[in-house]
Amino acid sequence: MKSFIVVYLAFVGCIFYYLNQDKALQESMDRGSEIYADFCVTCHLEKGEGVEATFPPLAKSDYLMNNRKESIKGVKYGQRGPMTVNGKKYDNTMMPMGLEDEEVADVMNYIMNSWGNSGAKMVTVEEVSNILK
């Protein structure tokens, strides 16, 4: 009976953690959606499709999903130079937007979970603050 109670409490704790994390991610994505509309939509467009040969797509982006640290760094500090996204080469400059670490985390959570992207783990403020130039 004691082992049942322990297993039951562990199960309930896991469910609570999962539901709470899901809520935090959704709240972050909601804030990130507003940041995206203010800072990113001009170049990467409304559905994250980007502009051919100029601004890389964020939708279904292999670069975004496979280069988490570099993607966060690009949003936080800007990005310059060549990159390959979904098999196509881009070589442009993204100026730093002046976002706070929480805003970077929020917009990253939004783009990593939109338009066919599925982020494995929520981007946190602590993770963003640990990214250095």
PDB file of N, CA, C and O in Angstrom, residues 1-78:
ATOM      1  N   MET A   1       0.823  -1.205   0.000  1.00  0.00           N
ATOM      2  CA  MET A   1       0.000   0.000   0.000  1.00  0.00           C
ATOM      3  C   MET A   1       0.865   1.267   0.000  1.00  0.00           C
ATOM      4  O   MET A   1       0.543   2.224  -0.677  1.00  0.00           O
ATOM      5  N   LYS A   2       1.972   1.228   0.773  1.00  0.00           N
ATOM      6  CA  LYS A   2       2.852   2.394   0.822  1.00  0.00           C
ATOM      7  C   LYS A   2       3.462   2.677  -0.548  1.00  0.00           C
ATOM      8  O   LYS A   2       3.582   3.827  -0.949  1.00  0.00           O
ATOM      9  N   SER A   3       3.852   1.618  -1.248  1.00  0.00           N
ATOM     10  CA  SER A   3       4.445   1.831  -2.570  1.00  0.00           C
ATOM     11  C   SER A   3       3.411   2.397  -3.542  1.00  0.00           C
ATOM     12  O   SER A   3       3.746   3.204  -4.405  1.00  0.00           O
ATOM     13  N   PHE A   4       2.158   2.009  -3.402  1.00  0.00           N
ATOM     14  CA  PHE A   4       1.101   2.562  -4.251  1.00  0.00           C
ATOM     15  C   PHE A   4       0.961   4.063  -4.018  1.00  0.00           C
ATOM     16  O   PHE A   4       0.854   4.838  -4.971  1.00  0.00           O
ATOM     17  N   ILE A   5       0.989   4.464  -2.763  1.00  0.00           N
ATOM     18  CA  ILE A   5       0.846   5.879  -2.424  1.00  0.00           C
ATOM     19  C   ILE A   5       2.033   6.669  -2.980  1.00  0.00           C
ATOM     20  O   ILE A   5       1.860   7.752  -3.549  1.00  0.00           O
ATOM     21  N   VAL A   6       3.240   6.130  -2.850  1.00  0.00           N
ATOM     22  CA  VAL A   6       4.424   6.804  -3.366  1.00  0.00           C
ATOM     23  C   VAL A   6       4.339   6.956  -4.886  1.00  0.00           C
ATOM     24  O   VAL A   6       4.590   8.025  -5.434  1.00  0.00           O
ATOM     25  N   VAL A   7       3.957   5.879  -5.566  1.00  0.00           N
ATOM     26  CA  VAL A   7       3.825   5.919  -7.023  1.00  0.00           C
ATOM     27  C   VAL A   7       2.729   6.898  -7.424  1.00  0.00           C
ATOM     28  O   VAL A   7       2.895   7.699  -8.352  1.00  0.00           O
ATOM     29  N   TYR A   8       1.615   6.871  -6.709  1.00  0.00           N
ATOM     30  CA  TYR A   8       0.502   7.774  -6.995  1.00  0.00           C
ATOM     31  C   TYR A   8       0.923   9.231  -6.827  1.00  0.00           C
ATOM     32  O   TYR A   8       0.647  10.075  -7.687  1.00  0.00           O
ATOM     33  N   LEU A   9       1.611   9.552  -5.732  1.00  0.00           N
ATOM     34  CA  LEU A   9       2.048  10.927  -5.497  1.00  0.00           C
ATOM     35  C   LEU A   9       3.065  11.373  -6.541  1.00  0.00           C
ATOM     36  O   LEU A   9       3.039  12.521  -7.003  1.00  0.00           O
ATOM     37  N   ALA A  10       3.961  10.472  -6.926  1.00  0.00           N
ATOM     38  CA  ALA A  10       4.921  10.800  -7.975  1.00  0.00           C
ATOM     39  C   ALA A  10       4.199  11.074  -9.290  1.00  0.00           C
ATOM     40  O   ALA A  10       4.538  12.018 -10.017  1.00  0.00           O
ATOM     41  N   PHE A  11       3.208  10.263  -9.612  1.00  0.00           N
ATOM     42  CA  PHE A  11       2.422  10.444 -10.835  1.00  0.00           C
ATOM     43  C   PHE A  11       1.697  11.786 -10.826  1.00  0.00           C
ATOM     44  O   PHE A  11       1.750  12.542 -11.798  1.00  0.00           O
ATOM     45  N   VAL A  12       1.044  12.102  -9.730  1.00  0.00           N
ATOM     46  CA  VAL A  12       0.315  13.366  -9.611  1.00  0.00           C
ATOM     47  C   VAL A  12       1.298  14.539  -9.706  1.00  0.00           C
ATOM     48  O   VAL A  12       1.022  15.538 -10.371  1.00  0.00           O
ATOM     49  N   GLY A  13       2.461  14.412  -9.082  1.00  0.00           N
ATOM     50  CA  GLY A  13       3.473  15.460  -9.165  1.00  0.00           C
ATOM     51  C   GLY A  13       3.943  15.684 -10.587  1.00  0.00           C
ATOM     52  O   GLY A  13       4.111  16.826 -11.026  1.00  0.00           O
ATOM     53  N   CYS A  14       4.157  14.602 -11.326  1.00  0.00           N
ATOM     54  CA  CYS A  14       4.584  14.716 -12.729  1.00  0.00           C
ATOM     55  C   CYS A  14       3.510  15.388 -13.574  1.00  0.00           C
ATOM     56  O   CYS A  14       3.820  16.238 -14.413  1.00  0.00           O
ATOM     57  N   ILE A  15       2.267  15.010 -13.364  1.00  0.00           N
ATOM     58  CA  ILE A  15       1.156  15.623 -14.111  1.00  0.00           C
ATOM     59  C   ILE A  15       1.082  17.116 -13.794  1.00  0.00           C
ATOM     60  O   ILE A  15       0.947  17.944 -14.701  1.00  0.00           O
ATOM     61  N   PHE A  16       1.185  17.466 -12.527  1.00  0.00           N
ATOM     62  CA  PHE A  16       1.140  18.875 -12.132  1.00  0.00           C
ATOM     63  C   PHE A  16       2.286  19.654 -12.774  1.00  0.00           C
ATOM     64  O   PHE A  16       2.092  20.736 -13.311  1.00  0.00           O
ATOM     65  N   TYR A  17       3.497  19.093 -12.742  1.00  0.00           N
ATOM     66  CA  TYR A  17       4.664  19.742 -13.340  1.00  0.00           C
ATOM     67  C   TYR A  17       4.455  19.949 -14.835  1.00  0.00           C
ATOM     68  O   TYR A  17       4.705  21.018 -15.372  1.00  0.00           O
ATOM     69  N   TYR A  18       3.977  18.915 -15.524  1.00  0.00           N
ATOM     70  CA  TYR A  18       3.744  18.992 -16.968  1.00  0.00           C
ATOM     71  C   TYR A  18       2.714  20.070 -17.298  1.00  0.00           C
ATOM     72  O   TYR A  18       2.921  20.889 -18.182  1.00  0.00           O
ATOM     73  N   LEU A  19       1.600  20.078 -16.578  1.00  0.00           N
ATOM     74  CA  LEU A  19       0.546  21.061 -16.851  1.00  0.00           C
ATOM     75  C   LEU A  19       1.022  22.475 -16.536  1.00  0.00           C
ATOM     76  O   LEU A  19       0.725  23.413 -17.266  1.00  0.00           O
ATOM     77  N   ASN A  20       1.776  22.647 -15.466  1.00  0.00           N
ATOM     78  CA  ASN A  20       2.285  23.954 -15.094  1.00  0.00           C
ATOM     79  C   ASN A  20       3.311  24.449 -16.114  1.00  0.00           C
ATOM     80  O   ASN A  20       3.315  25.614 -16.490  1.00  0.00           O
ATOM     81  N   GLN A  21       4.186  23.553 -16.589  1.00  0.00           N
ATOM     82  CA  GLN A  21       5.183  23.922 -17.596  1.00  0.00           C
ATOM     83  C   GLN A  21       4.486  24.301 -18.890  1.00  0.00           C
ATOM     84  O   GLN A  21       4.872  25.262 -19.548  1.00  0.00           O
ATOM     85  N   ASP A  22       3.467  23.561 -19.276  1.00  0.00           N
ATOM     86  CA  ASP A  22       2.709  23.852 -20.490  1.00  0.00           C
ATOM     87  C   ASP A  22       2.071  25.236 -20.402  1.00  0.00           C
ATOM     88  O   ASP A  22       2.078  25.983 -21.374  1.00  0.00           O
ATOM     89  N   LYS A  23       1.548  25.595 -19.236  1.00  0.00           N
ATOM     90  CA  LYS A  23       0.935  26.904 -19.040  1.00  0.00           C
ATOM     91  C   LYS A  23       1.991  28.003 -19.150  1.00  0.00           C
ATOM     92  O   LYS A  23       1.761  29.026 -19.792  1.00  0.00           O
ATOM     93  N   ALA A  24       3.151  27.789 -18.541  1.00  0.00           N
ATOM     94  CA  ALA A  24       4.225  28.782 -18.608  1.00  0.00           C
ATOM     95  C   ALA A  24       4.698  28.971 -20.050  1.00  0.00           C
ATOM     96  O   ALA A  24       4.951  30.097 -20.479  1.00  0.00           O
ATOM     97  N   LEU A  25       4.807  27.870 -20.800  1.00  0.00           N
ATOM     98  CA  LEU A  25       5.212  27.968 -22.204  1.00  0.00           C
ATOM     99  C   LEU A  25       4.180  28.759 -22.995  1.00  0.00           C
ATOM    100  O   LEU A  25       4.538  29.638 -23.782  1.00  0.00           O
ATOM    101  N   GLN A  26       2.912  28.483 -22.792  1.00  0.00           N
ATOM    102  CA  GLN A  26       1.863  29.191 -23.526  1.00  0.00           C
ATOM    103  C   GLN A  26       1.875  30.681 -23.207  1.00  0.00           C
ATOM    104  O   GLN A  26       1.736  31.517 -24.105  1.00  0.00           O
ATOM    105  N   GLU A  27       2.076  31.026 -21.943  1.00  0.00           N
ATOM    106  CA  GLU A  27       2.138  32.443 -21.569  1.00  0.00           C
ATOM    107  C   GLU A  27       3.342  33.123 -22.222  1.00  0.00           C
ATOM    108  O   GLU A  27       3.248  34.254 -22.702  1.00  0.00           O
ATOM    109  N   SER A  28       4.480  32.425 -22.238  1.00  0.00           N
ATOM    110  CA  SER A  28       5.675  32.954 -22.890  1.00  0.00           C
ATOM    111  C   SER A  28       5.438  33.138 -24.385  1.00  0.00           C
ATOM    112  O   SER A  28       5.815  34.162 -24.961  1.00  0.00           O
ATOM    113  N   MET A  29       4.806  32.160 -25.014  1.00  0.00           N
ATOM    114  CA  MET A  29       4.508  32.254 -26.444  1.00  0.00           C
ATOM    115  C   MET A  29       3.565  33.412 -26.746  1.00  0.00           C
ATOM    116  O   MET A  29       3.722  34.093 -27.763  1.00  0.00           O
ATOM    117  N   ASP A  30       2.602  33.647 -25.881  1.00  0.00           N
ATOM    118  CA  ASP A  30       1.676  34.771 -26.078  1.00  0.00           C
ATOM    119  C   ASP A  30       2.427  36.101 -26.052  1.00  0.00           C
ATOM    120  O   ASP A  30       2.209  36.965 -26.902  1.00  0.00           O
ATOM    121  N   ARG A  31       3.328  36.242 -25.094  1.00  0.00           N
ATOM    122  CA  ARG A  31       4.147  37.468 -25.040  1.00  0.00           C
ATOM    123  C   ARG A  31       5.068  37.530 -26.258  1.00  0.00           C
ATOM    124  O   ARG A  31       5.258  38.588 -26.862  1.00  0.00           O
ATOM    125  N   GLY A  32       5.636  36.386 -26.631  1.00  0.00           N
ATOM    126  CA  GLY A  32       6.535  36.319 -27.778  1.00  0.00           C
ATOM    127  C   GLY A  32       5.857  36.678 -29.081  1.00  0.00           C
ATOM    128  O   GLY A  32       6.472  37.274 -29.980  1.00  0.00           O
ATOM    129  N   SER A  33       4.583  36.348 -29.207  1.00  0.00           N
ATOM    130  CA  SER A  33       3.813  36.691 -30.399  1.00  0.00           C
ATOM    131  C   SER A  33       3.747  38.207 -30.582  1.00  0.00           C
ATOM    132  O   SER A  33       3.889  38.721 -31.700  1.00  0.00           O
ATOM    133  N   GLU A  34       3.562  38.913 -29.488  1.00  0.00           N
ATOM    134  CA  GLU A  34       3.516  40.385 -29.546  1.00  0.00           C
ATOM    135  C   GLU A  34       4.887  40.961 -29.903  1.00  0.00           C
ATOM    136  O   GLU A  34       4.987  41.906 -30.685  1.00  0.00           O
ATOM    137  N   ILE A  35       5.940  40.386 -29.344  1.00  0.00           N
ATOM    138  CA  ILE A  35       7.294  40.848 -29.651  1.00  0.00           C
ATOM    139  C   ILE A  35       7.606  40.587 -31.119  1.00  0.00           C
ATOM    140  O   ILE A  35       8.161  41.438 -31.811  1.00  0.00           O
ATOM    141  N   TYR A  36       7.215  39.402 -31.608  1.00  0.00           N
ATOM    142  CA  TYR A  36       7.432  39.068 -33.011  1.00  0.00           C
ATOM    143  C   TYR A  36       6.734  40.092 -33.914  1.00  0.00           C
ATOM    144  O   TYR A  36       7.314  40.570 -34.884  1.00  0.00           O
ATOM    145  N   ALA A  37       5.504  40.442 -33.572  1.00  0.00           N
ATOM    146  CA  ALA A  37       4.745  41.415 -34.374  1.00  0.00           C
ATOM    147  C   ALA A  37       5.406  42.788 -34.357  1.00  0.00           C
ATOM    148  O   ALA A  37       5.352  43.514 -35.354  1.00  0.00           O
ATOM    149  N   ASP A  38       6.063  43.132 -33.264  1.00  0.00           N
ATOM    150  CA  ASP A  38       6.704  44.446 -33.155  1.00  0.00           C
ATOM    151  C   ASP A  38       8.080  44.509 -33.814  1.00  0.00           C
ATOM    152  O   ASP A  38       8.459  45.549 -34.348  1.00  0.00           O
ATOM    153  N   PHE A  39       8.843  43.416 -33.753  1.00  0.00           N
ATOM    154  CA  PHE A  39      10.247  43.476 -34.157  1.00  0.00           C
ATOM    155  C   PHE A  39      10.630  42.595 -35.345  1.00  0.00           C
ATOM    156  O   PHE A  39      11.596  42.894 -36.032  1.00  0.00           O
ATOM    157  N   CYS A  40       9.943  41.495 -35.558  1.00  0.00           N
ATOM    158  CA  CYS A  40      10.432  40.468 -36.494  1.00  0.00           C
ATOM    159  C   CYS A  40       9.627  40.349 -37.782  1.00  0.00           C
ATOM    160  O   CYS A  40      10.155  39.918 -38.813  1.00  0.00           O
ATOM    161  N   VAL A  41       8.359  40.692 -37.722  1.00  0.00           N
ATOM    162  CA  VAL A  41       7.448  40.430 -38.835  1.00  0.00           C
ATOM    163  C   VAL A  41       7.845  41.164 -40.112  1.00  0.00           C
ATOM    164  O   VAL A  41       7.602  40.673 -41.209  1.00  0.00           O
ATOM    165  N   THR A  42       8.488  42.303 -39.993  1.00  0.00           N
ATOM    166  CA  THR A  42       8.869  43.080 -41.171  1.00  0.00           C
ATOM    167  C   THR A  42       9.768  42.271 -42.102  1.00  0.00           C
ATOM    168  O   THR A  42       9.602  42.308 -43.317  1.00  0.00           O
ATOM    169  N   CYS A  43      10.728  41.551 -41.545  1.00  0.00           N
ATOM    170  CA  CYS A  43      11.675  40.779 -42.366  1.00  0.00           C
ATOM    171  C   CYS A  43      11.262  39.318 -42.543  1.00  0.00           C
ATOM    172  O   CYS A  43      11.383  38.755 -43.629  1.00  0.00           O
ATOM    173  N   HIS A  44      10.795  38.700 -41.467  1.00  0.00           N
ATOM    174  CA  HIS A  44      10.498  37.266 -41.523  1.00  0.00           C
ATOM    175  C   HIS A  44       9.036  36.968 -41.872  1.00  0.00           C
ATOM    176  O   HIS A  44       8.677  35.802 -42.034  1.00  0.00           O
ATOM    177  N   LEU A  45       8.252  38.006 -42.009  1.00  0.00           N
ATOM    178  CA  LEU A  45       6.856  37.961 -42.453  1.00  0.00           C
ATOM    179  C   LEU A  45       5.927  37.284 -41.445  1.00  0.00           C
ATOM    180  O   LEU A  45       6.360  36.677 -40.476  1.00  0.00           O
ATOM    181  N   GLU A  46       4.637  37.440 -41.695  1.00  0.00           N
ATOM    182  CA  GLU A  46       3.608  37.052 -40.722  1.00  0.00           C
ATOM    183  C   GLU A  46       3.634  35.578 -40.348  1.00  0.00           C
ATOM    184  O   GLU A  46       3.408  35.215 -39.197  1.00  0.00           O
ATOM    185  N   LYS A  47       3.903  34.731 -41.292  1.00  0.00           N
ATOM    186  CA  LYS A  47       3.890  33.291 -41.020  1.00  0.00           C
ATOM    187  C   LYS A  47       5.297  32.710 -40.962  1.00  0.00           C
ATOM    188  O   LYS A  47       5.494  31.516 -41.139  1.00  0.00           O
ATOM    189  N   GLY A  48       6.289  33.568 -40.741  1.00  0.00           N
ATOM    190  CA  GLY A  48       7.657  33.122 -40.588  1.00  0.00           C
ATOM    191  C   GLY A  48       8.299  32.582 -41.847  1.00  0.00           C
ATOM    192  O   GLY A  48       9.332  31.926 -41.790  1.00  0.00           O
ATOM    193  N   GLU A  49       7.726  32.904 -43.013  1.00  0.00           N
ATOM    194  CA  GLU A  49       8.228  32.336 -44.270  1.00  0.00           C
ATOM    195  C   GLU A  49       9.491  33.025 -44.791  1.00  0.00           C
ATOM    196  O   GLU A  49      10.158  32.501 -45.685  1.00  0.00           O
ATOM    197  N   GLY A  50       9.846  34.180 -44.241  1.00  0.00           N
ATOM    198  CA  GLY A  50      11.040  34.894 -44.687  1.00  0.00           C
ATOM    199  C   GLY A  50      10.902  35.406 -46.106  1.00  0.00           C
ATOM    200  O   GLY A  50       9.831  35.361 -46.714  1.00  0.00           O
ATOM    201  N   VAL A  51      12.001  35.917 -46.656  1.00  0.00           N
ATOM    202  CA  VAL A  51      12.034  36.437 -48.020  1.00  0.00           C
ATOM    203  C   VAL A  51      13.160  35.722 -48.755  1.00  0.00           C
ATOM    204  O   VAL A  51      14.319  35.772 -48.338  1.00  0.00           O
ATOM    205  N   GLU A  52      12.810  35.045 -49.829  1.00  0.00           N
ATOM    206  CA  GLU A  52      13.762  34.247 -50.609  1.00  0.00           C
ATOM    207  C   GLU A  52      15.060  34.989 -50.856  1.00  0.00           C
ATOM    208  O   GLU A  52      15.058  36.137 -51.283  1.00  0.00           O
ATOM    209  N   ALA A  53      16.169  34.352 -50.544  1.00  0.00           N
ATOM    210  CA  ALA A  53      17.528  34.842 -50.776  1.00  0.00           C
ATOM    211  C   ALA A  53      17.891  36.095 -49.970  1.00  0.00           C
ATOM    212  O   ALA A  53      18.970  36.645 -50.156  1.00  0.00           O
ATOM    213  N   THR A  54      17.001  36.544 -49.090  1.00  0.00           N
ATOM    214  CA  THR A  54      17.275  37.753 -48.322  1.00  0.00           C
ATOM    215  C   THR A  54      17.181  37.507 -46.816  1.00  0.00           C
ATOM    216  O   THR A  54      18.142  37.701 -46.090  1.00  0.00           O
ATOM    217  N   PHE A  55      15.988  37.117 -46.358  1.00  0.00           N
ATOM    218  CA  PHE A  55      15.761  36.860 -44.940  1.00  0.00           C
ATOM    219  C   PHE A  55      15.317  35.407 -44.779  1.00  0.00           C
ATOM    220  O   PHE A  55      14.306  35.003 -45.360  1.00  0.00           O
ATOM    221  N   PRO A  56      16.042  34.614 -43.997  1.00  0.00           N
ATOM    222  CA  PRO A  56      15.731  33.185 -43.892  1.00  0.00           C
ATOM    223  C   PRO A  56      14.375  32.927 -43.244  1.00  0.00           C
ATOM    224  O   PRO A  56      13.923  33.712 -42.415  1.00  0.00           O
ATOM    225  N   PRO A  57      13.757  31.818 -43.613  1.00  0.00           N
ATOM    226  CA  PRO A  57      12.486  31.468 -42.992  1.00  0.00           C
ATOM    227  C   PRO A  57      12.688  31.002 -41.555  1.00  0.00           C
ATOM    228  O   PRO A  57      13.729  30.424 -41.212  1.00  0.00           O
ATOM    229  N   LEU A  58      11.704  31.267 -40.744  1.00  0.00           N
ATOM    230  CA  LEU A  58      11.662  30.715 -39.392  1.00  0.00           C
ATOM    231  C   LEU A  58      10.706  29.525 -39.358  1.00  0.00           C
ATOM    232  O   LEU A  58      10.838  28.647 -38.515  1.00  0.00           O
ATOM    233  N   ALA A  59       9.760  29.497 -40.278  1.00  0.00           N
ATOM    234  CA  ALA A  59       8.805  28.400 -40.379  1.00  0.00           C
ATOM    235  C   ALA A  59       9.534  27.139 -40.832  1.00  0.00           C
ATOM    236  O   ALA A  59      10.315  27.170 -41.779  1.00  0.00           O
ATOM    237  N   LYS A  60       9.299  26.053 -40.140  1.00  0.00           N
ATOM    238  CA  LYS A  60       9.907  24.753 -40.454  1.00  0.00           C
ATOM    239  C   LYS A  60      11.407  24.891 -40.699  1.00  0.00           C
ATOM    240  O   LYS A  60      11.968  24.318 -41.626  1.00  0.00           O
ATOM    241  N   SER A  61      12.061  25.666 -39.854  1.00  0.00           N
ATOM    242  CA  SER A  61      13.473  25.998 -40.035  1.00  0.00           C
ATOM    243  C   SER A  61      14.381  24.960 -39.389  1.00  0.00           C
ATOM    244  O   SER A  61      14.385  24.813 -38.162  1.00  0.00           O
ATOM    245  N   ASP A  62      15.166  24.276 -40.212  1.00  0.00           N
ATOM    246  CA  ASP A  62      16.120  23.312 -39.668  1.00  0.00           C
ATOM    247  C   ASP A  62      17.219  24.025 -38.879  1.00  0.00           C
ATOM    248  O   ASP A  62      17.670  23.544 -37.846  1.00  0.00           O
ATOM    249  N   TYR A  63      17.635  25.194 -39.327  1.00  0.00           N
ATOM    250  CA  TYR A  63      18.677  25.944 -38.621  1.00  0.00           C
ATOM    251  C   TYR A  63      18.205  26.302 -37.209  1.00  0.00           C
ATOM    252  O   TYR A  63      18.922  26.091 -36.232  1.00  0.00           O
ATOM    253  N   LEU A  64      17.021  26.834 -37.115  1.00  0.00           N
ATOM    254  CA  LEU A  64      16.462  27.248 -35.830  1.00  0.00           C
ATOM    255  C   LEU A  64      16.393  26.071 -34.859  1.00  0.00           C
ATOM    256  O   LEU A  64      16.801  26.178 -33.707  1.00  0.00           O
ATOM    257  N   MET A  65      15.932  24.942 -35.340  1.00  0.00           N
ATOM    258  CA  MET A  65      15.727  23.793 -34.462  1.00  0.00           C
ATOM    259  C   MET A  65      17.027  23.048 -34.148  1.00  0.00           C
ATOM    260  O   MET A  65      17.144  22.452 -33.082  1.00  0.00           O
ATOM    261  N   ASN A  66      18.008  23.119 -35.035  1.00  0.00           N
ATOM    262  CA  ASN A  66      19.260  22.385 -34.835  1.00  0.00           C
ATOM    263  C   ASN A  66      20.389  23.241 -34.265  1.00  0.00           C
ATOM    264  O   ASN A  66      21.448  22.714 -33.944  1.00  0.00           O
ATOM    265  N   ASN A  67      20.176  24.522 -34.166  1.00  0.00           N
ATOM    266  CA  ASN A  67      21.212  25.446 -33.682  1.00  0.00           C
ATOM    267  C   ASN A  67      20.613  26.366 -32.623  1.00  0.00           C
ATOM    268  O   ASN A  67      20.587  27.590 -32.789  1.00  0.00           O
ATOM    269  N   ARG A  68      20.149  25.775 -31.552  1.00  0.00           N
ATOM    270  CA  ARG A  68      19.438  26.507 -30.506  1.00  0.00           C
ATOM    271  C   ARG A  68      20.277  27.663 -29.956  1.00  0.00           C
ATOM    272  O   ARG A  68      19.814  28.801 -29.898  1.00  0.00           O
ATOM    273  N   LYS A  69      21.499  27.381 -29.522  1.00  0.00           N
ATOM    274  CA  LYS A  69      22.338  28.407 -28.905  1.00  0.00           C
ATOM    275  C   LYS A  69      22.622  29.542 -29.891  1.00  0.00           C
ATOM    276  O   LYS A  69      22.509  30.718 -29.541  1.00  0.00           O
ATOM    277  N   GLU A  70      22.971  29.198 -31.129  1.00  0.00           N
ATOM    278  CA  GLU A  70      23.265  30.216 -32.136  1.00  0.00           C
ATOM    279  C   GLU A  70      22.022  31.035 -32.476  1.00  0.00           C
ATOM    280  O   GLU A  70      22.111  32.232 -32.737  1.00  0.00           O
ATOM    281  N   SER A  71      20.855  30.384 -32.475  1.00  0.00           N
ATOM    282  CA  SER A  71      19.602  31.096 -32.758  1.00  0.00           C
ATOM    283  C   SER A  71      19.285  32.097 -31.656  1.00  0.00           C
ATOM    284  O   SER A  71      18.903  33.242 -31.929  1.00  0.00           O
ATOM    285  N   ILE A  72      19.446  31.677 -30.407  1.00  0.00           N
ATOM    286  CA  ILE A  72      19.225  32.593 -29.283  1.00  0.00           C
ATOM    287  C   ILE A  72      20.212  33.753 -29.365  1.00  0.00           C
ATOM    288  O   ILE A  72      19.841  34.917 -29.204  1.00  0.00           O
ATOM    289  N   LYS A  73      21.468  33.442 -29.641  1.00  0.00           N
ATOM    290  CA  LYS A  73      22.509  34.469 -29.746  1.00  0.00           C
ATOM    291  C   LYS A  73      22.175  35.467 -30.855  1.00  0.00           C
ATOM    292  O   LYS A  73      22.354  36.674 -30.697  1.00  0.00           O
ATOM    293  N   GLY A  74      21.666  34.981 -31.983  1.00  0.00           N
ATOM    294  CA  GLY A  74      21.292  35.850 -33.087  1.00  0.00           C
ATOM    295  C   GLY A  74      20.180  36.814 -32.718  1.00  0.00           C
ATOM    296  O   GLY A  74      20.219  37.997 -33.075  1.00  0.00           O
ATOM    297  N   VAL A  75      19.183  36.328 -31.983  1.00  0.00           N
ATOM    298  CA  VAL A  75      18.083  37.200 -31.557  1.00  0.00           C
ATOM    299  C   VAL A  75      18.581  38.195 -30.512  1.00  0.00           C
ATOM    300  O   VAL A  75      18.221  39.369 -30.530  1.00  0.00           O
ATOM    301  N   LYS A  76      19.440  37.738 -29.623  1.00  0.00           N
ATOM    302  CA  LYS A  76      19.916  38.588 -28.527  1.00  0.00           C
ATOM    303  C   LYS A  76      20.884  39.673 -29.003  1.00  0.00           C
ATOM    304  O   LYS A  76      20.767  40.829 -28.593  1.00  0.00           O
ATOM    305  N   TYR A  77      21.836  39.299 -29.879  1.00  0.00           N
ATOM    306  CA  TYR A  77      22.901  40.234 -30.265  1.00  0.00           C
ATOM    307  C   TYR A  77      22.885  40.634 -31.732  1.00  0.00           C
ATOM    308  O   TYR A  77      23.715  41.427 -32.162  1.00  0.00           O
ATOM    309  N   GLY A  78      21.996  40.076 -32.514  1.00  0.00           N
ATOM    310  CA  GLY A  78      22.026  40.293 -33.952  1.00  0.00           C
ATOM    311  C   GLY A  78      22.886  39.225 -34.601  1.00  0.00           C
ATOM    312  O   GLY A  78      23.561  38.448 -33.921  1.00  0.00           O
TER     313      GLY A  78
END
